Coordinates of N, CA and C in Angstrom, one line a residue:
X1 N 109.0 97.1 95.5 CA 109.2 98.5 95.0 C 108.4 98.8 93.8
X2 N 107.6 99.8 93.8 CA 106.8 100.2 92.7 C 107.6 100.9 91.6
X3 N 107.4 100.5 90.4 CA 108.2 101.0 89.2 C 107.2 101.5 88.2
X4 N 107.2 102.8 88.0 CA 106.3 103.4 87.0 C 107.0 103.9 85.7
X5 N 108.2 103.5 85.6 CA 109.0 104.0 84.4 C 108.4 103.6 83.1
X6 N 107.7 102.6 83.0 CA 107.0 102.2 81.7 C 105.8 103.0 81.4
X7 N 105.3 103.7 82.4 CA 104.0 104.4 82.3 C 104.3 105.9 82.0
X8 N 105.2 106.2 81.1 CA 105.5 107.6 80.8 C 104.5 108.2 79.9
X9 N 104.2 109.5 80.1 CA 103.2 110.2 79.3 C 103.9 110.6 78.0
X10 N 103.1 111.0 77.0 CA 103.6 111.5 75.7 C 104.6 112.6 75.9
X11 N 105.5 112.8 75.0 CA 106.6 113.8 75.1 C 106.1 115.2 75.3
X12 N 104.9 115.6 74.8 CA 104.5 116.9 74.8 C 103.7 117.3 76.1
X13 N 103.4 116.3 76.9 CA 102.6 116.5 78.1 C 103.5 116.9 79.3
X14 N 103.2 118.1 79.8 CA 104.0 118.6 81.0 C 103.5 117.9 82.2
X15 N 104.5 117.6 83.1 CA 104.2 116.8 84.3 C 104.9 117.5 85.5
X16 N 104.3 117.7 86.6 CA 104.9 118.2 87.8 C 104.8 117.2 88.8
X17 N 106.0 116.8 89.4 CA 106.0 115.8 90.4 C 106.2 116.6 91.7
X18 N 105.4 116.3 92.7 CA 105.4 117.0 94.0 C 105.8 115.9 95.1
X19 N 106.9 116.2 95.7 CA 107.4 115.3 96.7 C 107.8 116.0 98.0
X20 N 107.8 115.3 99.1 CA 108.3 115.8 100.4 C 109.8 115.6 100.5
X21 N 110.4 116.7 101.0 CA 111.9 116.6 101.1 C 112.4 115.5 102.1
X22 N 111.6 115.2 103.1 CA 112.0 114.2 104.1 C 111.2 112.9 103.9
X23 N 110.8 112.6 102.7 CA 110.1 111.3 102.4 C 111.0 110.1 102.7
X24 N 110.7 109.3 103.7 CA 111.6 108.2 104.0 C 111.5 107.0 103.0
X25 N 110.5 107.0 102.1 CA 110.2 105.9 101.2 C 110.8 106.1 99.8
X26 N 111.0 107.4 99.4 CA 111.5 107.7 98.1 C 112.8 108.5 98.2
X27 N 113.9 107.9 97.9 CA 115.2 108.6 98.0 C 115.3 109.8 97.0
X28 N 116.0 110.8 97.4 CA 116.2 112.0 96.6 C 116.6 111.7 95.2
X29 N 117.5 110.8 95.0 CA 118.0 110.4 93.7 C 116.9 109.9 92.8
X30 N 116.0 109.1 93.3 CA 114.9 108.6 92.5 C 113.9 109.7 92.1
X31 N 113.7 110.7 93.0 CA 112.8 111.8 92.7 C 113.4 112.5 91.5
X32 N 114.7 112.8 91.6 CA 115.3 113.6 90.5 C 115.4 112.8 89.2
X33 N 115.6 111.5 89.3 CA 115.7 110.7 88.1 C 114.3 110.6 87.4
X34 N 113.3 110.5 88.2 CA 111.9 110.5 87.6 C 111.6 111.7 86.9
X35 N 112.0 112.9 87.4 CA 111.7 114.1 86.7 C 112.6 114.3 85.4
X36 N 113.8 113.8 85.5 CA 114.7 113.9 84.3 C 114.2 113.0 83.2
X37 N 113.5 111.9 83.5 CA 113.1 110.9 82.5 C 111.8 111.5 81.7
X38 N 111.2 112.4 82.3 CA 110.0 113.0 81.6 C 110.5 114.2 80.8
X39 N 110.2 114.2 79.5 CA 110.7 115.3 78.7 C 110.3 116.7 79.1
X40 N 109.1 116.8 79.7 CA 108.6 118.1 80.2 C 108.3 117.9 81.7
X41 N 109.1 117.1 82.4 CA 109.0 116.9 83.8 C 109.6 118.0 84.7
X42 N 108.9 118.2 85.8 CA 109.4 119.2 86.7 C 109.2 118.6 88.1
X43 N 110.2 118.8 89.0 CA 110.1 118.3 90.3 C 110.0 119.5 91.3
X44 N 109.0 119.4 92.1 CA 108.8 120.4 93.2 C 109.0 119.6 94.5
X45 N 109.9 120.0 95.3 CA 110.2 119.3 96.6 C 109.8 120.3 97.7
X46 N 108.9 119.8 98.6 CA 108.3 120.6 99.7 C 109.2 120.3 100.9
X47 N 109.7 121.4 101.5 CA 110.6 121.3 102.7 C 109.7 120.9 103.9
X48 N 110.4 120.4 104.9 CA 109.7 120.0 106.1 C 108.5 119.1 105.9
X49 N 108.6 118.2 105.0 CA 107.5 117.3 104.6 C 108.0 115.9 104.3
X50 N 107.2 115.0 104.7 CA 107.5 113.6 104.5 C 106.8 113.0 103.3
X51 N 106.2 111.8 103.4 CA 105.6 111.1 102.3 C 104.3 111.6 101.8
X52 N 103.6 112.4 102.6 CA 102.2 112.9 102.3 C 102.1 114.4 102.2
X53 N 102.7 115.0 101.1 CA 102.7 116.5 101.0 C 101.3 117.1 101.1
X54 N 100.3 116.4 100.5 CA 98.9 116.9 100.5 C 98.3 116.9 101.9
X55 N 98.8 116.1 102.8 CA 98.3 116.0 104.2 C 99.2 116.9 105.1
X56 N 100.5 116.8 104.9 CA 101.4 117.4 105.8 C 101.6 118.9 105.6
X57 N 101.6 119.3 104.3 CA 101.8 120.7 104.0 C 100.7 121.1 102.9
X58 N 99.5 121.0 103.3 CA 98.4 121.2 102.3 C 98.4 122.5 101.5
X59 N 98.8 123.6 102.2 CA 98.8 124.9 101.5 C 99.9 124.9 100.5
X60 N 101.1 124.5 100.8 CA 102.2 124.4 99.9 C 101.9 123.5 98.7
X61 N 101.3 122.3 99.0 CA 101.0 121.3 98.0 C 99.9 121.9 97.0
X62 N 98.9 122.6 97.6 CA 97.9 123.2 96.7 C 98.5 124.3 95.8
X63 N 99.4 125.1 96.4 CA 100.0 126.1 95.6 C 100.8 125.5 94.4
X64 N 101.5 124.4 94.7 CA 102.3 123.7 93.6 C 101.4 123.2 92.5
X65 N 100.3 122.6 92.9 CA 99.4 122.0 92.0 C 98.6 123.1 91.2
X66 N 98.1 124.0 91.9 CA 97.3 125.1 91.2 C 98.1 125.9 90.3
X67 N 99.4 126.3 90.7 CA 100.2 127.1 89.8 C 100.5 126.3 88.5
X68 N 100.6 125.0 88.6 CA 100.9 124.1 87.5 C 99.7 124.1 86.6
X69 N 98.5 123.9 87.2 CA 97.3 123.7 86.4 C 96.9 125.1 85.7
X70 N 97.2 126.2 86.4 CA 96.8 127.5 85.9 C 97.8 128.1 85.0
X71 N 99.0 127.5 84.8 CA 100.0 128.0 83.9 C 99.6 128.0 82.5
X72 N 100.0 129.0 81.8 CA 99.7 129.1 80.3 C 100.8 128.6 79.5

């Protein structure tokens, strides 16, 4: 099991986590916990999507990423 909890960004850095709702490898509780541990973390869950949101739902994934990058 991969554990990235020690690799947290600085407190002021906003982070958006994008996950598939039906990802069989990452339980929902772990997705939520990861977002909560980041001071400015945000979780976006893409419905009807598994482990590869960028491949399975590319339009929705790109919207999630671009809206984050373009936010003021």
